């Protein structure tokens, strides 16, 4: 088998596996979230000198067992990814790199000291963060809030600006607070030049949306 055919086989098999595993997941963490992150990661990667196989595999596998849907167990995702990649015959060094990305990509882990960094992690993390802002980011936040039966907004429940990882994971606050507790912070957490540029534009859209939301809430528009 030629290298490029082998490459395509790895990608196809992984996409097929992930799509199947994420069937029925919450709309903001489903196959289509992965699809968008995968596309965006490839777009960002064009401008960066990276191992594109690592980027694609990590983008595809980064949410196969999100810990917040698995009793905060942070080991299932990396474990399942490793087992799957071993089964399809991916090279060991590539597997190790992909698994390290999956372990370190999450926003909640940004509360801890970064344990691992690579250019490939930077690309996939930017792509994942971009899907949390802009028009899609708004849709995902309210979908997640609905999934958790949270209020849209509560003027008597202000956002918490200084949160620990535990506060963040336990947070039960209204969905609008999530914009202040996470989504508006992402613009300044981007790693790559391409990511920063797209984030700036999506951030502006969020700010405009929030202004309008509050005005409408108070009957001012
Ligand atoms: P990560 O998976 O990177 O640790 P999260 O799972 O916290 O990050 O966030 C992924 C997406 O899930 C967010 O961008 C948002 O759309 C949604 N989400 C997570 N927590 C909340 C919340 N408390 N309120 C609304 N949406 C949330
Ligand atoms: Ni994700």
PDB file of C-alpha atoms and ligand atoms in Angstrom:
ATOM      1  CA  UNK A   1       0.000   0.000   0.000  1.00  0.00           C
ATOM      2  CA  UNK A   2       1.406   3.428  -0.897  1.00  0.00           C
ATOM      3  CA  UNK A   3       1.930   5.972   1.896  1.00  0.00           C
ATOM      4  CA  UNK A   4      -0.850   8.247   0.645  1.00  0.00           C
ATOM      5  CA  UNK A   5      -3.354   5.399   0.369  1.00  0.00           C
ATOM      6  CA  UNK A   6      -2.409   4.274   3.892  1.00  0.00           C
ATOM      7  CA  UNK A   7      -2.861   7.860   5.139  1.00  0.00           C
ATOM      8  CA  UNK A   8      -6.323   8.112   3.600  1.00  0.00           C
ATOM      9  CA  UNK A   9      -7.258   4.735   5.062  1.00  0.00           C
ATOM     10  CA  UNK A  10      -6.308   5.872   8.596  1.00  0.00           C
ATOM     11  CA  UNK A  11      -8.392   9.029   8.224  1.00  0.00           C
ATOM     12  CA  UNK A  12     -11.410   7.249   6.743  1.00  0.00           C
ATOM     13  CA  UNK A  13     -11.414   4.507   9.358  1.00  0.00           C
ATOM     14  CA  UNK A  14     -11.060   7.034  12.184  1.00  0.00           C
ATOM     15  CA  UNK A  15     -13.862   9.264  10.872  1.00  0.00           C
ATOM     16  CA  UNK A  16     -16.118   6.218  10.553  1.00  0.00           C
ATOM     17  CA  UNK A  17     -15.315   5.083  14.126  1.00  0.00           C
ATOM     18  CA  UNK A  18     -15.899   8.538  15.646  1.00  0.00           C
ATOM     19  CA  UNK A  19     -19.157   9.093  13.763  1.00  0.00           C
ATOM     20  CA  UNK A  20     -20.450   5.790  15.065  1.00  0.00           C
ATOM     21  CA  UNK A  21     -19.330   6.409  18.684  1.00  0.00           C
ATOM     22  CA  UNK A  22     -20.902   9.862  18.864  1.00  0.00           C
ATOM     23  CA  UNK A  23     -24.339   8.797  17.634  1.00  0.00           C
ATOM     24  CA  UNK A  24     -27.017  10.428  19.808  1.00  0.00           C
ATOM     25  CA  UNK A  25     -24.635  12.789  21.646  1.00  0.00           C
ATOM     26  CA  UNK A  26     -25.651  16.286  22.770  1.00  0.00           C
ATOM     27  CA  UNK A  27     -25.809  18.569  19.698  1.00  0.00           C
ATOM     28  CA  UNK A  28     -22.773  20.660  20.688  1.00  0.00           C
ATOM     29  CA  UNK A  29     -20.501  17.679  21.242  1.00  0.00           C
ATOM     30  CA  UNK A  30     -21.614  15.400  18.423  1.00  0.00           C
ATOM     31  CA  UNK A  31     -20.074  14.227  15.150  1.00  0.00           C
ATOM     32  CA  UNK A  32     -20.793  17.605  13.519  1.00  0.00           C
ATOM     33  CA  UNK A  33     -18.751  19.413  16.180  1.00  0.00           C
ATOM     34  CA  UNK A  34     -15.901  17.029  15.373  1.00  0.00           C
ATOM     35  CA  UNK A  35     -16.436  17.538  11.640  1.00  0.00           C
ATOM     36  CA  UNK A  36     -16.164  21.336  12.032  1.00  0.00           C
ATOM     37  CA  UNK A  37     -13.069  21.091  14.236  1.00  0.00           C
ATOM     38  CA  UNK A  38     -11.486  18.687  11.755  1.00  0.00           C
ATOM     39  CA  UNK A  39     -12.141  21.034   8.792  1.00  0.00           C
ATOM     40  CA  UNK A  40     -10.950  24.093  10.723  1.00  0.00           C
ATOM     41  CA  UNK A  41      -7.822  22.285  11.959  1.00  0.00           C
ATOM     42  CA  UNK A  42      -6.927  21.410   8.357  1.00  0.00           C
ATOM     43  CA  UNK A  43      -7.499  25.032   7.353  1.00  0.00           C
ATOM     44  CA  UNK A  44      -5.236  26.367  10.124  1.00  0.00           C
ATOM     45  CA  UNK A  45      -2.629  23.668   9.487  1.00  0.00           C
ATOM     46  CA  UNK A  46      -2.066  24.856   5.904  1.00  0.00           C
ATOM     47  CA  UNK A  47      -0.231  27.894   7.271  1.00  0.00           C
ATOM     48  CA  UNK A  48       1.727  25.982   9.953  1.00  0.00           C
ATOM     49  CA  UNK A  49       4.503  23.447   9.508  1.00  0.00           C
ATOM     50  CA  UNK A  50       2.912  20.485  11.228  1.00  0.00           C
ATOM     51  CA  UNK A  51       2.499  16.735  11.055  1.00  0.00           C
ATOM     52  CA  UNK A  52      -0.855  16.746   9.301  1.00  0.00           C
ATOM     53  CA  UNK A  53      -1.677  13.112  10.142  1.00  0.00           C
ATOM     54  CA  UNK A  54      -1.333  13.916  13.852  1.00  0.00           C
ATOM     55  CA  UNK A  55      -3.522  17.022  13.426  1.00  0.00           C
ATOM     56  CA  UNK A  56      -6.269  15.151  11.573  1.00  0.00           C
ATOM     57  CA  UNK A  57      -6.333  12.142  13.914  1.00  0.00           C
ATOM     58  CA  UNK A  58      -6.327  14.334  17.045  1.00  0.00           C
ATOM     59  CA  UNK A  59      -9.097  16.567  15.666  1.00  0.00           C
ATOM     60  CA  UNK A  60     -11.189  13.497  14.864  1.00  0.00           C
ATOM     61  CA  UNK A  61     -10.618  11.777  18.222  1.00  0.00           C
ATOM     62  CA  UNK A  62     -10.501  14.744  20.618  1.00  0.00           C
ATOM     63  CA  UNK A  63     -14.048  14.370  21.952  1.00  0.00           C
ATOM     64  CA  UNK A  64     -14.824  10.653  21.679  1.00  0.00           C
ATOM     65  CA  UNK A  65     -15.373  10.388  25.441  1.00  0.00           C
ATOM     66  CA  UNK A  66     -15.647  13.888  26.911  1.00  0.00           C
ATOM     67  CA  UNK A  67     -15.088  13.563  30.672  1.00  0.00           C
ATOM     68  CA  UNK A  68     -18.070  15.755  31.549  1.00  0.00           C
ATOM     69  CA  UNK A  69     -20.345  13.124  30.023  1.00  0.00           C
ATOM     70  CA  UNK A  70     -18.387  10.317  31.751  1.00  0.00           C
ATOM     71  CA  UNK A  71     -18.384  11.208  35.481  1.00  0.00           C
ATOM     72  CA  UNK A  72     -15.355  13.475  34.989  1.00  0.00           C
ATOM     73  CA  UNK A  73     -13.238  10.448  34.049  1.00  0.00           C
ATOM     74  CA  UNK A  74     -10.381  11.953  32.017  1.00  0.00           C
ATOM     75  CA  UNK A  75      -8.807   8.617  31.101  1.00  0.00           C
ATOM     76  CA  UNK A  76     -11.511   7.083  28.877  1.00  0.00           C
ATOM     77  CA  UNK A  77     -10.937   9.345  25.850  1.00  0.00           C
ATOM     78  CA  UNK A  78      -7.160   8.891  25.678  1.00  0.00           C
ATOM     79  CA  UNK A  79      -7.505   5.141  26.390  1.00  0.00           C
ATOM     80  CA  UNK A  80     -10.105   4.483  23.686  1.00  0.00           C
ATOM     81  CA  UNK A  81      -8.156   6.556  21.171  1.00  0.00           C
ATOM     82  CA  UNK A  82      -4.963   4.652  21.856  1.00  0.00           C
ATOM     83  CA  UNK A  83      -6.696   1.278  21.552  1.00  0.00           C
ATOM     84  CA  UNK A  84      -8.372   2.283  18.306  1.00  0.00           C
ATOM     85  CA  UNK A  85      -5.204   3.653  16.692  1.00  0.00           C
ATOM     86  CA  UNK A  86      -3.248   0.548  17.715  1.00  0.00           C
ATOM     87  CA  UNK A  87      -5.945  -1.633  16.155  1.00  0.00           C
ATOM     88  CA  UNK A  88      -5.811   0.111  12.779  1.00  0.00           C
ATOM     89  CA  UNK A  89      -1.993  -0.040  12.743  1.00  0.00           C
ATOM     90  CA  UNK A  90      -0.917   3.594  13.223  1.00  0.00           C
ATOM     91  CA  UNK A  91       2.739   4.047  14.097  1.00  0.00           C
ATOM     92  CA  UNK A  92       3.570   4.221  17.822  1.00  0.00           C
ATOM     93  CA  UNK A  93       5.099   7.736  17.867  1.00  0.00           C
ATOM     94  CA  UNK A  94       2.042   9.136  16.065  1.00  0.00           C
ATOM     95  CA  UNK A  95      -0.292   7.440  18.560  1.00  0.00           C
ATOM     96  CA  UNK A  96       1.631   8.871  21.515  1.00  0.00           C
ATOM     97  CA  UNK A  97       1.458  12.363  20.081  1.00  0.00           C
ATOM     98  CA  UNK A  98      -2.283  12.135  19.313  1.00  0.00           C
ATOM     99  CA  UNK A  99      -3.022  10.825  22.824  1.00  0.00           C
ATOM    100  CA  UNK A 100      -1.013  13.659  24.426  1.00  0.00           C
ATOM    101  CA  UNK A 101      -3.055  16.174  22.441  1.00  0.00           C
ATOM    102  CA  UNK A 102      -6.334  14.596  23.548  1.00  0.00           C
ATOM    103  CA  UNK A 103      -5.199  14.698  27.194  1.00  0.00           C
ATOM    104  CA  UNK A 104      -4.247  18.384  27.040  1.00  0.00           C
ATOM    105  CA  UNK A 105      -6.632  20.067  24.618  1.00  0.00           C
ATOM    106  CA  UNK A 106      -9.525  20.834  26.953  1.00  0.00           C
ATOM    107  CA  UNK A 107     -10.408  24.297  28.293  1.00  0.00           C
ATOM    108  CA  UNK A 108     -10.866  22.933  31.805  1.00  0.00           C
ATOM    109  CA  UNK A 109      -7.270  21.677  31.725  1.00  0.00           C
ATOM    110  CA  UNK A 110      -6.104  25.221  30.984  1.00  0.00           C
ATOM    111  CA  UNK A 111      -6.667  25.797  34.717  1.00  0.00           C
ATOM    112  CA  UNK A 112      -3.748  23.406  35.364  1.00  0.00           C
ATOM    113  CA  UNK A 113      -0.166  23.998  34.323  1.00  0.00           C
ATOM    114  CA  UNK A 114       0.218  22.783  30.719  1.00  0.00           C
ATOM    115  CA  UNK A 115       1.774  19.323  30.832  1.00  0.00           C
ATOM    116  CA  UNK A 116       2.385  19.059  27.094  1.00  0.00           C
ATOM    117  CA  UNK A 117       2.726  21.394  24.149  1.00  0.00           C
ATOM    118  CA  UNK A 118       3.274  20.904  20.416  1.00  0.00           C
ATOM    119  CA  UNK A 119       2.465  22.816  17.238  1.00  0.00           C
ATOM    120  CA  UNK A 120      -0.080  20.131  16.388  1.00  0.00           C
ATOM    121  CA  UNK A 121      -1.800  20.606  19.773  1.00  0.00           C
ATOM    122  CA  UNK A 122      -1.843  24.375  19.144  1.00  0.00           C
ATOM    123  CA  UNK A 123      -3.637  23.884  15.814  1.00  0.00           C
ATOM    124  CA  UNK A 124      -6.288  21.440  17.050  1.00  0.00           C
ATOM    125  CA  UNK A 125      -6.883  23.441  20.243  1.00  0.00           C
ATOM    126  CA  UNK A 126      -7.455  26.606  18.204  1.00  0.00           C
ATOM    127  CA  UNK A 127      -9.903  24.782  15.935  1.00  0.00           C
ATOM    128  CA  UNK A 128     -11.797  23.414  18.964  1.00  0.00           C
ATOM    129  CA  UNK A 129     -11.915  26.857  20.610  1.00  0.00           C
ATOM    130  CA  UNK A 130     -13.150  28.533  17.426  1.00  0.00           C
ATOM    131  CA  UNK A 131     -16.163  26.218  17.435  1.00  0.00           C
ATOM    132  CA  UNK A 132     -17.094  27.643  20.859  1.00  0.00           C
ATOM    133  CA  UNK A 133     -17.415  31.226  19.576  1.00  0.00           C
ATOM    134  CA  UNK A 134     -19.236  32.954  16.718  1.00  0.00           C
ATOM    135  CA  UNK A 135     -22.682  31.900  15.504  1.00  0.00           C
ATOM    136  CA  UNK A 136     -22.056  28.210  16.124  1.00  0.00           C
ATOM    137  CA  UNK A 137     -20.615  28.909  19.559  1.00  0.00           C
ATOM    138  CA  UNK A 138     -23.857  30.647  20.561  1.00  0.00           C
ATOM    139  CA  UNK A 139     -25.935  27.721  19.297  1.00  0.00           C
ATOM    140  CA  UNK A 140     -23.737  25.220  21.151  1.00  0.00           C
ATOM    141  CA  UNK A 141     -23.867  27.106  24.441  1.00  0.00           C
ATOM    142  CA  UNK A 142     -27.664  27.326  24.489  1.00  0.00           C
ATOM    143  CA  UNK A 143     -28.007  23.739  23.379  1.00  0.00           C
ATOM    144  CA  UNK A 144     -25.772  22.607  26.247  1.00  0.00           C
ATOM    145  CA  UNK A 145     -27.703  24.806  28.691  1.00  0.00           C
ATOM    146  CA  UNK A 146     -30.972  23.258  27.484  1.00  0.00           C
ATOM    147  CA  UNK A 147     -29.487  19.784  27.789  1.00  0.00           C
ATOM    148  CA  UNK A 148     -28.671  20.621  31.448  1.00  0.00           C
ATOM    149  CA  UNK A 149     -32.031  22.362  31.956  1.00  0.00           C
ATOM    150  CA  UNK A 150     -30.397  25.667  32.867  1.00  0.00           C
ATOM    151  CA  UNK A 151     -32.024  29.102  32.606  1.00  0.00           C
ATOM    152  CA  UNK A 152     -31.055  31.209  29.580  1.00  0.00           C
ATOM    153  CA  UNK A 153     -30.152  34.151  31.794  1.00  0.00           C
ATOM    154  CA  UNK A 154     -30.726  35.361  35.339  1.00  0.00           C
ATOM    155  CA  UNK A 155     -29.896  39.003  36.098  1.00  0.00           C
ATOM    156  CA  UNK A 156     -29.675  38.050  39.808  1.00  0.00           C
ATOM    157  CA  UNK A 157     -26.974  35.459  39.187  1.00  0.00           C
ATOM    158  CA  UNK A 158     -23.809  37.279  38.056  1.00  0.00           C
ATOM    159  CA  UNK A 159     -20.987  35.449  36.234  1.00  0.00           C
ATOM    160  CA  UNK A 160     -18.039  34.221  38.293  1.00  0.00           C
ATOM    161  CA  UNK A 161     -14.863  35.669  36.871  1.00  0.00           C
ATOM    162  CA  UNK A 162     -12.337  33.888  39.079  1.00  0.00           C
ATOM    163  CA  UNK A 163     -13.020  30.182  38.871  1.00  0.00           C
ATOM    164  CA  UNK A 164     -10.989  27.122  39.746  1.00  0.00           C
ATOM    165  CA  UNK A 165     -11.171  24.000  37.599  1.00  0.00           C
ATOM    166  CA  UNK A 166     -13.565  22.467  40.179  1.00  0.00           C
ATOM    167  CA  UNK A 167     -15.849  25.544  40.173  1.00  0.00           C
ATOM    168  CA  UNK A 168     -15.921  25.396  36.381  1.00  0.00           C
ATOM    169  CA  UNK A 169     -16.814  21.708  36.280  1.00  0.00           C
ATOM    170  CA  UNK A 170     -19.498  22.061  38.973  1.00  0.00           C
ATOM    171  CA  UNK A 171     -20.905  25.331  37.632  1.00  0.00           C
ATOM    172  CA  UNK A 172     -24.658  25.310  37.322  1.00  0.00           C
ATOM    173  CA  UNK A 173     -25.082  28.918  36.350  1.00  0.00           C
ATOM    174  CA  UNK A 174     -27.345  30.312  33.610  1.00  0.00           C
ATOM    175  CA  UNK A 175     -26.120  29.852  30.049  1.00  0.00           C
ATOM    176  CA  UNK A 176     -25.469  33.544  29.492  1.00  0.00           C
ATOM    177  CA  UNK A 177     -22.879  33.447  32.291  1.00  0.00           C
ATOM    178  CA  UNK A 178     -20.894  30.899  30.307  1.00  0.00           C
ATOM    179  CA  UNK A 179     -20.158  33.636  27.770  1.00  0.00           C
ATOM    180  CA  UNK A 180     -18.385  35.650  30.478  1.00  0.00           C
ATOM    181  CA  UNK A 181     -16.879  32.647  32.259  1.00  0.00           C
ATOM    182  CA  UNK A 182     -15.390  31.071  29.140  1.00  0.00           C
ATOM    183  CA  UNK A 183     -16.428  32.109  25.639  1.00  0.00           C
ATOM    184  CA  UNK A 184     -15.269  35.734  25.781  1.00  0.00           C
ATOM    185  CA  UNK A 185     -11.907  34.651  27.181  1.00  0.00           C
ATOM    186  CA  UNK A 186     -11.040  32.421  24.234  1.00  0.00           C
ATOM    187  CA  UNK A 187      -9.929  35.190  21.862  1.00  0.00           C
ATOM    188  CA  UNK A 188      -6.878  35.863  24.031  1.00  0.00           C
ATOM    189  CA  UNK A 189      -6.079  32.182  24.445  1.00  0.00           C
ATOM    190  CA  UNK A 190      -5.551  31.420  20.751  1.00  0.00           C
ATOM    191  CA  UNK A 191      -2.216  29.926  19.723  1.00  0.00           C
ATOM    192  CA  UNK A 192      -1.817  30.431  15.973  1.00  0.00           C
ATOM    193  CA  UNK A 193      -1.893  33.549  13.773  1.00  0.00           C
ATOM    194  CA  UNK A 194      -4.716  32.150  11.629  1.00  0.00           C
ATOM    195  CA  UNK A 195      -6.671  31.153  14.744  1.00  0.00           C
ATOM    196  CA  UNK A 196      -6.250  34.568  16.322  1.00  0.00           C
ATOM    197  CA  UNK A 197      -7.568  36.295  13.227  1.00  0.00           C
ATOM    198  CA  UNK A 198     -10.696  34.163  12.960  1.00  0.00           C
ATOM    199  CA  UNK A 199     -11.268  34.419  16.733  1.00  0.00           C
ATOM    200  CA  UNK A 200     -11.204  38.212  16.602  1.00  0.00           C
ATOM    201  CA  UNK A 201     -14.017  38.259  14.079  1.00  0.00           C
ATOM    202  CA  UNK A 202     -16.110  35.643  15.913  1.00  0.00           C
ATOM    203  CA  UNK A 203     -15.525  37.443  19.222  1.00  0.00           C
ATOM    204  CA  UNK A 204     -16.918  40.687  17.819  1.00  0.00           C
ATOM    205  CA  UNK A 205     -20.027  38.794  16.782  1.00  0.00           C
ATOM    206  CA  UNK A 206     -20.447  37.456  20.353  1.00  0.00           C
ATOM    207  CA  UNK A 207     -20.086  40.921  21.882  1.00  0.00           C
ATOM    208  CA  UNK A 208     -22.741  42.352  19.546  1.00  0.00           C
ATOM    209  CA  UNK A 209     -25.035  39.448  20.288  1.00  0.00           C
ATOM    210  CA  UNK A 210     -24.702  39.927  24.061  1.00  0.00           C
ATOM    211  CA  UNK A 211     -25.413  43.657  23.853  1.00  0.00           C
ATOM    212  CA  UNK A 212     -28.566  42.929  21.930  1.00  0.00           C
ATOM    213  CA  UNK A 213     -29.597  40.079  24.238  1.00  0.00           C
ATOM    214  CA  UNK A 214     -29.480  42.336  27.322  1.00  0.00           C
ATOM    215  CA  UNK A 215     -31.319  45.159  25.546  1.00  0.00           C
ATOM    216  CA  UNK A 216     -34.090  42.824  24.429  1.00  0.00           C
ATOM    217  CA  UNK A 217     -34.252  41.301  27.933  1.00  0.00           C
ATOM    218  CA  UNK A 218     -34.969  44.721  29.381  1.00  0.00           C
ATOM    219  CA  UNK A 219     -37.467  45.535  26.652  1.00  0.00           C
ATOM    220  CA  UNK A 220     -35.261  48.214  25.157  1.00  0.00           C
ATOM    221  CA  UNK A 221     -35.375  47.034  21.541  1.00  0.00           C
TER     222      UNK A 221
HETATM  223  P1  LIG B   1     -13.720  21.706  26.961  1.00  0.00           P
HETATM  224  O1  LIG B   1     -14.422  20.494  26.391  1.00  0.00           O
HETATM  225  O2  LIG B   1     -12.770  22.338  26.011  1.00  0.00           O
HETATM  226  O3  LIG B   1     -13.186  21.504  28.352  1.00  0.00           O
HETATM  227  P2  LIG B   1     -16.238  22.624  27.549  1.00  0.00           P
HETATM  228  O4  LIG B   1     -16.699  21.240  27.357  1.00  0.00           O
HETATM  229  O5  LIG B   1     -16.376  23.273  28.858  1.00  0.00           O
HETATM  230  O6  LIG B   1     -14.776  22.794  27.082  1.00  0.00           O
HETATM  231  O7  LIG B   1     -16.976  23.446  26.513  1.00  0.00           O
HETATM  232  C1  LIG B   1     -17.330  22.963  25.240  1.00  0.00           C
HETATM  233  C2  LIG B   1     -18.602  23.646  24.817  1.00  0.00           C
HETATM  234  O8  LIG B   1     -19.688  23.112  25.595  1.00  0.00           O
HETATM  235  C3  LIG B   1     -18.636  25.121  25.120  1.00  0.00           C
HETATM  236  O9  LIG B   1     -18.012  25.855  24.147  1.00  0.00           O
HETATM  237  C4  LIG B   1     -20.108  25.375  25.200  1.00  0.00           C
HETATM  238  O10 LIG B   1     -20.669  25.440  23.934  1.00  0.00           O
HETATM  239  C5  LIG B   1     -20.589  24.139  25.896  1.00  0.00           C
HETATM  240  N1  LIG B   1     -20.622  24.342  27.348  1.00  0.00           N
HETATM  241  C6  LIG B   1     -19.811  23.832  28.284  1.00  0.00           C
HETATM  242  N2  LIG B   1     -20.144  24.264  29.532  1.00  0.00           N
HETATM  243  C7  LIG B   1     -21.209  25.064  29.353  1.00  0.00           C
HETATM  244  C8  LIG B   1     -22.045  25.833  30.216  1.00  0.00           C
HETATM  245  N3  LIG B   1     -21.863  25.855  31.528  1.00  0.00           N
HETATM  246  N4  LIG B   1     -23.048  26.556  29.656  1.00  0.00           N
HETATM  247  C9  LIG B   1     -23.251  26.547  28.335  1.00  0.00           C
HETATM  248  N5  LIG B   1     -22.509  25.851  27.466  1.00  0.00           N
HETATM  249  C10 LIG B   1     -21.505  25.121  27.957  1.00  0.00           C
HETATM  250 NI1  LIG B   2     -14.339  19.689  21.128  1.00  0.00          NI
END
